[in-house]
Coordinates of C-alpha atoms in Angstrom, one line a residue:
X957 CA 32.2 -12.5 -29.1
X958 CA 31.2 -15.3 -26.8
X959 CA 27.8 -16.9 -26.4
X960 CA 27.9 -16.3 -22.6
X961 CA 28.3 -12.5 -22.6
X962 CA 25.4 -11.3 -20.5
X963 CA 23.4 -8.5 -22.2
X964 CA 20.9 -6.6 -20.0
X965 CA 18.7 -3.6 -20.4
X966 CA 21.3 -1.0 -19.6
X967 CA 24.6 -2.7 -20.6
X968 CA 26.7 -5.8 -21.0
X969 CA 28.8 -7.8 -18.5
X970 CA 31.0 -10.8 -18.5
X971 CA 34.1 -12.5 -17.2
X972 CA 37.3 -10.5 -18.1
X973 CA 39.2 -11.9 -21.1
X974 CA 36.7 -14.8 -21.5
X975 CA 33.4 -13.1 -22.3
X976 CA 34.4 -9.5 -22.0
X977 CA 37.6 -8.6 -24.0
X978 CA 38.9 -5.3 -25.2
X979 CA 37.5 -6.0 -28.7
X980 CA 34.1 -6.6 -27.3
X981 CA 34.3 -3.4 -25.2
X982 CA 35.3 -1.4 -28.3
X983 CA 32.4 -2.8 -30.3
X984 CA 29.8 -2.0 -27.7
X985 CA 31.2 1.4 -26.9
X986 CA 31.1 2.2 -30.6
X987 CA 27.5 1.1 -30.8
X988 CA 26.6 3.2 -27.8
X989 CA 28.5 6.2 -29.3
X990 CA 26.4 6.0 -32.5
X991 CA 23.3 6.0 -30.3
X992 CA 24.4 8.8 -28.0
X993 CA 25.6 11.2 -30.7
X994 CA 22.1 11.6 -32.0
X995 CA 21.7 14.0 -29.1
X996 CA 25.2 15.4 -28.9
X997 CA 28.6 13.8 -29.7
X998 CA 29.8 14.3 -26.1
X999 CA 30.0 11.1 -24.0
X1000 CA 31.3 10.8 -20.4
X1001 CA 33.5 7.8 -19.6
X1002 CA 34.6 6.5 -16.2
X1003 CA 35.3 3.3 -14.3
X1004 CA 35.6 1.7 -10.9
X1005 CA 38.8 0.2 -9.4
X1006 CA 38.8 -3.2 -11.1
X1007 CA 42.2 -4.1 -12.5
X1008 CA 40.8 -4.5 -16.0
X1009 CA 39.4 -1.0 -15.9
X1010 CA 42.4 0.9 -17.5
X1011 CA 42.5 -1.5 -20.4
X1012 CA 38.8 -1.3 -20.9
X1013 CA 38.8 2.5 -20.6
X1014 CA 41.3 2.6 -23.6
X1015 CA 39.1 0.1 -25.5
X1016 CA 35.9 2.1 -24.9
X1017 CA 37.6 5.4 -25.8
X1018 CA 38.6 3.8 -29.1
X1019 CA 35.1 2.7 -29.8
X1020 CA 33.6 6.1 -28.9
X1021 CA 36.1 8.0 -31.1
X1022 CA 35.4 5.6 -34.0
X1023 CA 31.7 6.5 -33.6
X1024 CA 32.5 10.2 -33.9
X1025 CA 32.2 11.1 -30.3
X1026 CA 34.1 13.6 -28.1
X1027 CA 35.1 11.7 -24.9
X1028 CA 35.1 13.3 -21.5
X1029 CA 37.0 11.1 -19.1
X1030 CA 36.3 11.3 -15.3
X1031 CA 38.7 8.5 -14.3
X1032 CA 38.1 6.1 -11.4
X1033 CA 35.0 7.4 -9.7
X1034 CA 31.6 6.2 -8.4
X1035 CA 29.0 5.3 -10.9
X1036 CA 26.7 8.1 -9.6
X1037 CA 29.5 10.6 -10.2
X1038 CA 29.5 9.6 -13.8
X1039 CA 25.7 10.1 -14.0
X1040 CA 26.0 13.5 -12.5
X1041 CA 28.8 14.3 -15.0
X1042 CA 26.6 13.4 -17.9
X1043 CA 24.1 16.0 -16.6
X1044 CA 26.8 18.6 -15.9
X1045 CA 28.3 18.4 -19.4
X1046 CA 24.9 18.0 -21.1
X1047 CA 26.4 14.9 -22.8
X1048 CA 24.6 12.5 -25.1
X1049 CA 25.3 9.8 -22.6
X1050 CA 27.9 8.1 -20.4
X1051 CA 29.6 4.7 -19.9
X1052 CA 30.4 3.4 -16.5
X1053 CA 33.0 0.5 -16.7
X1054 CA 32.0 -1.4 -13.6
X1055 CA 30.6 -4.8 -12.7
X1056 CA 29.2 -3.2 -9.5
X1057 CA 28.9 -6.0 -6.8
X1058 CA 29.9 -8.9 -9.1
X1059 CA 32.9 -11.0 -8.1
X1060 CA 36.4 -9.8 -8.9
X1061 CA 36.7 -11.7 -12.2
X1062 CA 33.8 -9.8 -13.8
X1063 CA 33.5 -6.4 -15.5
X1064 CA 30.8 -4.6 -17.4
X1065 CA 29.7 -1.6 -19.4
X1066 CA 26.7 0.3 -18.0
X1067 CA 25.1 2.7 -20.4
X1068 CA 23.7 6.1 -19.2
X1069 CA 21.3 8.2 -21.3
X1070 CA 21.3 11.9 -21.8
X1071 CA 18.9 12.3 -18.9
X1072 CA 21.6 10.8 -16.6
X1073 CA 19.5 7.6 -16.1
X1074 CA 20.4 4.1 -17.2
X1075 CA 18.9 3.0 -20.5
X1076 CA 15.5 1.4 -20.6
X1077 CA 14.5 -1.5 -22.7
X1078 CA 13.9 0.3 -25.9
X1079 CA 17.1 2.3 -25.8
X1080 CA 19.1 -0.7 -24.7
X1081 CA 17.7 -2.7 -27.7
X1082 CA 18.8 0.1 -30.1
X1083 CA 22.3 0.1 -28.7
X1084 CA 22.5 -3.6 -28.9
X1085 CA 21.4 -3.5 -32.6
X1086 CA 24.1 -1.0 -33.3
X1087 CA 26.8 -2.9 -31.4
X1088 CA 26.1 -6.2 -33.0
X1089 CA 25.6 -5.0 -36.6
X1090 CA 28.2 -6.0 -39.1
X1091 CA 28.0 -2.5 -40.6
X1092 CA 27.4 0.6 -38.5
X1093 CA 26.9 4.2 -39.5
X1094 CA 30.1 6.0 -40.2
X1095 CA 31.5 8.3 -37.5
X1096 CA 31.6 12.1 -38.0
X1097 CA 34.8 12.4 -39.8
X1098 CA 34.6 16.1 -40.7
X1099 CA 36.8 17.0 -37.7
X1100 CA 39.0 15.1 -35.3
X1101 CA 37.2 14.1 -32.2
X1102 CA 38.6 15.1 -28.8
X1103 CA 39.4 13.4 -25.5
X1104 CA 39.4 15.7 -22.4
X1105 CA 39.6 15.0 -18.7
X1106 CA 37.2 16.2 -16.0
X1107 CA 39.2 16.2 -12.8
X1108 CA 36.5 17.9 -10.7
X1109 CA 33.6 15.4 -11.1
X1110 CA 34.0 13.9 -7.6
X1111 CA 34.5 17.3 -6.0
X1112 CA 31.3 18.6 -7.6
X1113 CA 29.4 15.5 -6.5
X1114 CA 30.5 15.7 -2.9
X1115 CA 29.9 19.4 -2.7
X1116 CA 26.4 19.0 -4.0
X1117 CA 25.7 16.2 -1.4
X1118 CA 27.0 18.3 1.6
X1119 CA 25.0 21.4 0.4
X1120 CA 21.7 19.6 0.4
X1121 CA 19.4 21.3 2.9
X1122 CA 18.0 17.9 4.0
X1123 CA 21.4 16.7 5.0
X1124 CA 22.0 19.5 7.6
X1125 CA 25.8 19.2 7.5
X1126 CA 26.3 21.5 10.5
X1127 CA 24.3 19.3 12.8
X1128 CA 26.2 16.2 11.6
X1129 CA 29.5 18.0 12.3
X1130 CA 28.3 18.9 15.8
X1131 CA 27.7 15.2 16.6
X1132 CA 31.4 14.2 15.8
X1133 CA 30.4 10.7 14.7
X1134 CA 33.0 7.9 14.7
X1135 CA 32.4 5.9 11.5
X1136 CA 33.9 2.5 10.7
X1137 CA 34.2 2.3 6.9
X1138 CA 34.7 -0.6 4.5
X1139 CA 35.0 0.2 0.8
X1140 CA 36.2 -3.3 -0.3
X1141 CA 39.1 -1.7 -2.2
X1142 CA 36.7 -0.3 -4.8
X1143 CA 36.3 3.3 -6.1
X1144 CA 34.8 4.4 -2.8
X1145 CA 37.9 4.7 -0.6
X1146 CA 38.9 8.2 -1.4
X1147 CA 35.4 9.4 -2.1
X1148 CA 33.7 8.2 1.1
X1149 CA 36.7 9.2 3.2
X1150 CA 36.5 12.8 1.7
X1151 CA 32.7 12.9 2.3
X1152 CA 32.9 11.8 6.0
X1153 CA 35.7 14.2 6.7
X1154 CA 33.6 17.1 5.2
X1155 CA 30.9 16.0 7.6
X1156 CA 33.2 16.1 10.6
X1157 CA 33.4 12.4 11.2
X1158 CA 36.3 10.5 12.7
X1159 CA 37.0 7.6 10.4
X1160 CA 38.4 4.1 11.2
X1161 CA 38.7 2.1 8.0
X1162 CA 39.5 -1.1 6.3
X1163 CA 39.9 -2.0 2.6
X1164 CA 40.1 1.7 1.6
X1165 CA 42.9 1.4 -1.0
X1166 CA 41.2 1.6 -4.5
X1167 CA 43.4 -1.1 -6.1
X1168 CA 40.6 -3.5 -7.1
X1169 CA 42.0 -6.4 -5.1
X1170 CA 38.7 -7.2 -3.4
X1171 CA 39.5 -9.0 -0.1
X1172 CA 36.1 -10.6 0.1
X1173 CA 32.9 -11.0 -2.0
X1174 CA 32.2 -7.3 -2.9
X1175 CA 28.4 -7.3 -2.4
X1176 CA 27.7 -5.4 0.9
X1177 CA 25.3 -8.0 2.4
X1178 CA 25.4 -9.0 6.1
X1179 CA 27.3 -12.3 5.6
X1180 CA 30.2 -10.3 4.0
X1181 CA 30.5 -7.6 6.7
X1182 CA 31.9 -9.6 9.7
X1183 CA 35.3 -7.8 9.6
X1184 CA 33.5 -4.4 9.5
X1185 CA 31.4 -5.5 12.5
X1186 CA 34.6 -6.5 14.4
X1187 CA 36.1 -3.0 13.6
X1188 CA 33.0 -1.3 15.0
X1189 CA 33.3 -3.2 18.2
X1190 CA 37.1 -2.7 18.6
X1191 CA 37.0 1.1 17.8
X1192 CA 33.7 1.9 19.6
X1193 CA 32.4 3.5 16.4
X1194 CA 28.9 4.9 16.3
X1195 CA 28.1 2.8 13.2
X1196 CA 29.7 1.1 10.3
X1197 CA 29.3 1.9 6.6
X1198 CA 30.0 -0.4 3.7
X1199 CA 29.8 0.3 0.0
X1200 CA 30.1 -1.8 -3.1
X1201 CA 32.9 -1.3 -5.7
X1202 CA 31.1 1.4 -7.7
X1203 CA 29.7 3.2 -4.7
X1204 CA 26.0 3.2 -5.5
X1205 CA 24.9 0.9 -2.7
X1206 CA 25.3 1.4 1.1
X1207 CA 24.9 -1.1 3.9
X1208 CA 24.9 -0.3 7.7
X1209 CA 26.4 -2.0 10.7
X1210 CA 25.0 -0.9 14.1
X1211 CA 27.0 0.2 17.1
X1212 CA 27.2 -3.4 18.4
X1213 CA 28.8 -4.5 15.2
X1214 CA 25.7 -6.2 13.8
X1215 CA 24.9 -5.8 10.1
X1216 CA 21.2 -4.7 10.0
X1217 CA 20.4 -5.6 6.4
X1218 CA 20.5 -3.4 3.3
X1219 CA 16.8 -2.5 3.3
X1220 CA 17.3 -0.3 6.3
X1221 CA 19.4 2.1 4.3
X1222 CA 16.4 3.2 2.2
X1223 CA 14.1 3.1 5.3
X1224 CA 16.4 5.4 7.2
X1225 CA 16.7 7.7 4.1
X1226 CA 12.9 7.9 3.9
X1227 CA 12.8 9.0 7.6
X1228 CA 15.6 11.5 7.0
X1229 CA 13.9 13.1 4.0
X1230 CA 10.3 13.2 5.3
X1231 CA 11.0 13.5 9.0
X1232 CA 13.0 16.7 8.5
X1233 CA 10.0 18.3 6.8
X1234 CA 7.9 20.9 8.7
X1235 CA 4.8 20.0 6.7
X1236 CA 2.1 18.7 9.0
X1237 CA 1.7 15.0 8.9
X1238 CA -1.9 15.2 7.6
X1239 CA -0.6 17.1 4.5
X1240 CA 2.2 14.5 3.9
X1241 CA 0.7 13.5 0.6
X1242 CA 1.9 16.9 -0.7
X1243 CA 5.5 15.7 -0.3
X1244 CA 5.0 12.9 -2.9
X1245 CA 5.4 9.2 -2.7
X1246 CA 8.3 6.8 -1.8
X1247 CA 9.2 4.7 -4.9
X1248 CA 10.8 1.3 -4.6
X1249 CA 10.7 -2.0 -6.5
X1250 CA 8.4 -4.9 -5.7
X1251 CA 11.1 -6.9 -3.9
X1252 CA 11.9 -4.2 -1.4
X1253 CA 11.4 -4.9 2.3
X1254 CA 8.4 -3.9 4.4
X1255 CA 10.7 -1.9 6.6
X1256 CA 10.5 0.8 3.9
X1257 CA 6.7 0.6 4.0
X1258 CA 6.8 1.0 7.7
X1259 CA 9.1 4.0 7.5
X1260 CA 6.9 5.6 4.9
X1261 CA 3.8 4.9 6.9
X1262 CA 5.4 6.5 10.0
X1263 CA 5.8 9.8 8.2
X1264 CA 2.5 9.6 6.3
X1265 CA 3.9 8.9 2.9
X1266 CA 2.5 6.4 0.4
X1267 CA 4.6 3.8 -1.4
X1268 CA 4.6 3.2 -5.1
X1269 CA 6.1 -0.1 -6.3
X1270 CA 7.8 -0.7 -9.7
X1271 CA 9.3 -3.7 -11.5
X1272 CA 12.8 -4.8 -10.3
X1273 CA 15.5 -2.7 -11.8
X1274 CA 17.0 0.8 -11.0
X1275 CA 15.8 2.3 -14.3
X1276 CA 12.1 1.5 -13.4
X1277 CA 12.4 3.2 -10.1
X1278 CA 14.2 6.2 -11.6
X1279 CA 11.7 6.8 -14.3
X1280 CA 8.7 6.4 -12.0
X1281 CA 10.3 8.9 -9.6
X1282 CA 10.7 11.4 -12.4
X1283 CA 7.1 10.8 -13.6
X1284 CA 5.6 11.2 -10.2
X1285 CA 8.1 13.9 -9.1
X1286 CA 9.0 11.8 -6.1
X1287 CA 11.9 13.0 -4.0
X1288 CA 13.0 9.7 -2.5
X1289 CA 13.1 6.2 -3.8
X1290 CA 15.4 3.3 -4.3
X1291 CA 15.9 -0.4 -3.9
X1292 CA 16.2 -2.8 -1.0
X1293 CA 19.8 -3.6 -1.9
X1294 CA 21.1 -0.4 -0.2
X1295 CA 20.5 1.8 -3.2
X1296 CA 19.1 5.2 -2.3
X1297 CA 17.9 7.7 -4.9
X1298 CA 17.3 11.3 -3.9
X1299 CA 15.8 13.1 -6.9
X1300 CA 16.7 16.7 -5.9
X1301 CA 20.3 15.6 -6.6
X1302 CA 19.7 13.0 -9.3
X1303 CA 17.5 9.9 -9.9
X1304 CA 20.3 7.3 -9.5
X1305 CA 21.5 5.1 -6.6
X1306 CA 24.1 7.0 -4.7
X1307 CA 26.0 5.8 -1.6
X1308 CA 27.4 9.2 -0.7
X1309 CA 23.8 10.6 -0.6
X1310 CA 22.6 7.6 1.4
X1311 CA 25.5 8.0 3.9
X1312 CA 24.8 11.7 4.4
X1313 CA 21.0 11.1 4.8
X1314 CA 21.6 8.4 7.4
X1315 CA 24.0 10.5 9.4
X1316 CA 21.6 13.4 9.2
X1317 CA 18.8 11.3 10.6
X1318 CA 21.0 10.0 13.5
X1319 CA 22.1 13.6 14.3
X1320 CA 18.5 14.9 14.2
X1321 CA 16.8 12.2 16.3
X1322 CA 19.7 11.7 18.7
X1323 CA 19.4 7.9 18.6
X1324 CA 21.8 5.2 17.5
X1325 CA 21.2 2.7 14.7
X1326 CA 20.4 -0.2 17.0
X1327 CA 17.6 1.9 18.8
X1328 CA 16.0 2.9 15.5
X1329 CA 16.0 -0.8 14.3
X1330 CA 14.6 -2.0 17.6
X1331 CA 11.7 0.5 17.6
X1332 CA 10.3 -0.8 14.3
X1333 CA 8.8 -4.2 13.3
X1334 CA 11.3 -6.8 12.2
X1335 CA 10.9 -9.1 9.2
X1336 CA 12.6 -12.1 7.8
X1337 CA 13.3 -12.5 4.0
X1338 CA 13.7 -15.9 2.3
X1339 CA 14.9 -16.3 -1.2
X1340 CA 14.9 -19.3 -3.5
X1341 CA 15.1 -20.2 -7.2
X1342 CA 13.6 -22.9 -9.3
X1343 CA 15.4 -24.1 -12.4
X1344 CA 12.7 -24.1 -15.1
X1345 CA 14.0 -27.3 -16.5
X1346 CA 13.3 -29.1 -13.3
X1347 CA 9.9 -27.6 -12.6
X1348 CA 7.8 -29.2 -15.4
X1349 CA 7.9 -31.0 -18.7
X1350 CA 9.1 -29.4 -21.9
X1351 CA 11.8 -27.2 -20.4
X1352 CA 9.9 -25.7 -17.5
X1353 CA 6.5 -24.5 -16.3
X1354 CA 4.2 -22.2 -18.1
X1355 CA 4.5 -19.2 -15.9
X1356 CA 0.9 -18.2 -16.5
X1357 CA -0.3 -21.4 -14.9
X1358 CA 2.0 -20.9 -12.0
X1359 CA 0.7 -17.4 -11.4
X1360 CA -2.9 -18.7 -11.7
X1361 CA -2.3 -21.5 -9.2
X1362 CA -0.7 -19.0 -6.7
X1363 CA -3.6 -16.6 -7.0
X1364 CA -6.0 -19.5 -6.4
X1365 CA -4.0 -20.6 -3.4
X1366 CA -3.9 -17.1 -1.9
X1367 CA -7.2 -15.5 -2.8
X1368 CA -7.0 -12.9 0.0
X1369 CA -3.7 -11.4 -1.3
X1370 CA -3.3 -8.0 -3.1
X1371 CA -2.1 -8.8 -6.6
X1372 CA 0.5 -6.9 -8.6
X1373 CA 1.5 -8.3 -12.1
X1374 CA 4.0 -5.6 -13.2
X1375 CA 6.9 -8.0 -12.8
X1376 CA 5.9 -11.6 -12.5
X1377 CA 3.5 -12.0 -9.7
X1378 CA 3.6 -10.2 -6.4
X1379 CA 1.1 -11.2 -3.7
X1380 CA 0.9 -9.0 -0.6
X1381 CA -0.7 -8.8 2.8
X1382 CA -0.1 -6.1 5.4
X1383 CA 2.8 -7.9 7.1
X1384 CA 4.1 -10.2 4.4
X1385 CA 4.5 -10.8 0.7
X1386 CA 5.6 -13.3 -2.0
X1387 CA 7.2 -12.3 -5.3
X1388 CA 7.6 -14.9 -8.1
X1389 CA 9.3 -13.7 -11.3
X1390 CA 11.4 -15.1 -14.1
X1391 CA 15.1 -14.2 -14.0
X1392 CA 16.3 -11.8 -16.7
X1393 CA 19.7 -13.5 -16.9
X1394 CA 19.2 -17.2 -16.1
X1395 CA 16.7 -19.9 -17.0
X1396 CA 15.2 -19.9 -13.5
X1397 CA 12.2 -18.6 -11.6
X1398 CA 13.1 -16.4 -8.6
X1399 CA 11.0 -16.6 -5.4
X1400 CA 11.4 -14.1 -2.6
X1401 CA 9.2 -13.8 0.5
X1402 CA 9.1 -11.6 3.5
X1403 CA 7.2 -12.1 6.8
X1404 CA 7.4 -11.5 10.5
X1405 CA 9.3 -14.8 11.0
X1406 CA 11.6 -16.9 9.0
X1407 CA 9.2 -19.8 9.2
X1408 CA 6.3 -17.7 7.8
X1409 CA 8.5 -16.5 4.9
X1410 CA 9.8 -20.0 4.3
X1411 CA 6.2 -21.2 4.1
X1412 CA 5.4 -18.7 1.4
X1413 CA 8.4 -19.7 -0.6
X1414 CA 7.7 -23.4 -0.2
X1415 CA 4.2 -23.0 -1.4
X1416 CA 5.5 -21.1 -4.5
X1417 CA 8.1 -23.8 -5.1
X1418 CA 5.5 -26.5 -4.8
X1419 CA 3.1 -24.8 -7.3
X1420 CA 6.0 -24.2 -9.7
X1421 CA 6.8 -27.9 -9.6
X1422 CA 3.1 -28.9 -10.1
X1423 CA 2.6 -26.6 -13.1

C-alpha cells in the first residue's frame, strides 16, 4: 500500500495503479466483508463506468469471497441504485466502486452499511482496522460462497422513482418537456435516458455513452457545463440536466443555456416536496424539517422559508445529513453540491429522484427554470483555503484561537460549532473548517454580492494568518 491512499469515513480512494491497485482493493473489500458479515454474509457490489471498474470489481469480489461473503453483483449502475439494492436484498452492506466526481485517473471504494447509508466514523474505523490488520478473522469456510447477478436493480430504482406520488408522472408527461442531458460518459447515460423517456420527455444528449472516457472534468459545476448550455440554446430545450459519473448529483441549466448553480437543485426539490402538499402553511411544521449541511446555500433556506419549513444543519458529509434525516424523520434533505435525498425512497443522494422532483415542480407551477431563479434572492459564494503551514508558526494555527478571533470579530453572528466554526446572519454566512483530507483550512462564505462574500473570506484568512 502507498502512503498517499486517501482513507475517509466511508471508504478509500486513490489514483489508479499508483495508490489504488487490485491488491489494495482486495484487502479493503476483504476487511469490509468481515465487518458486513456480522449482520449477514450478503454484500452488494457495483461500479460506475470508469475503465478500472471491471478490474476492481474482480478484485473486490475476490476480497469479499475470502471474507466468507455471498456477493450480489449489480454491474455498472448509479451509486444510489447500489444503496437501494442493499435494502432490497437485506444485505450486510454494499461496495460502490466509484470516485464520483473525481478526475478520470481516480477510483475509490465507497462502503454502504446494512441500513443502505454510507458508513459513519465508528463503522469506518472498524473496517479500516480489519483492512489494515496483518491477520484478519478467517472467512466462513463451511460452505462455498456464491456470486449472483441482480439485473433488475436499475429497473426497480426507476420504477420506484416514477411511482412516487410527489413526482406526479402523469402531469410531467403532459408537459412534454425537451431536456438536454449530459452524463459525462459515466454510469448515468442509460439510466437518465430511461428515466426521462418514462416521464415523456424528448431528449437531446451529449456524452451519454457510459465508456468512462470523461470528455471534461466530471464534477457538474457551472464552469464545466458550457457545452450543455450550448446544446440547450441550439435545441430550444426547456432545461439542461447534468449528472456526475456515479449519478448521485444533479446540476441544472436554464432555458437560456445558463448553469444556475448546484444549490438550486436542492432548493427546487424542497419546493417540489412541500409545495405539492395540501397541508395548510401554518401547519407546515408537521411536515418535518429540511436537512442540509452547514455549507449549503441560502437559496435552500429561502425555499424552505417560502413553504413554512425549518432548516436543520449538519456537519459536512452525506452520512451526517442522512442520519439526521432518519433521526428527525425528515422527508427531504441533501447537500448544496446537487445531492438531493428524498427519504420516502431512501436516505441517499439520488440524481434520478432529483430530476423527477425538478420536472414535477416545473410541471406543477407552469414556470421555467429561469423564472423560478429570478423570483428568489440571489447570492454569491466565495471559497478559499489556507495552508496550515503558512498560517502560523509550528506547522499552522491553533484552530481554537482562530475560532475565538472570528467570534470576537463578528459578535453579532449566530454561532454553530458542529463542524469547525459557522457564523451566520440572515442573508450571509462564513464557514471555517479543517479539511478532512488535506493539511489546510477551508473557508467558504455566501452573501448577496461577491464583494460581501469576499470580505468575509478575507477576514477569515486574515485571522488565520494572525493566529
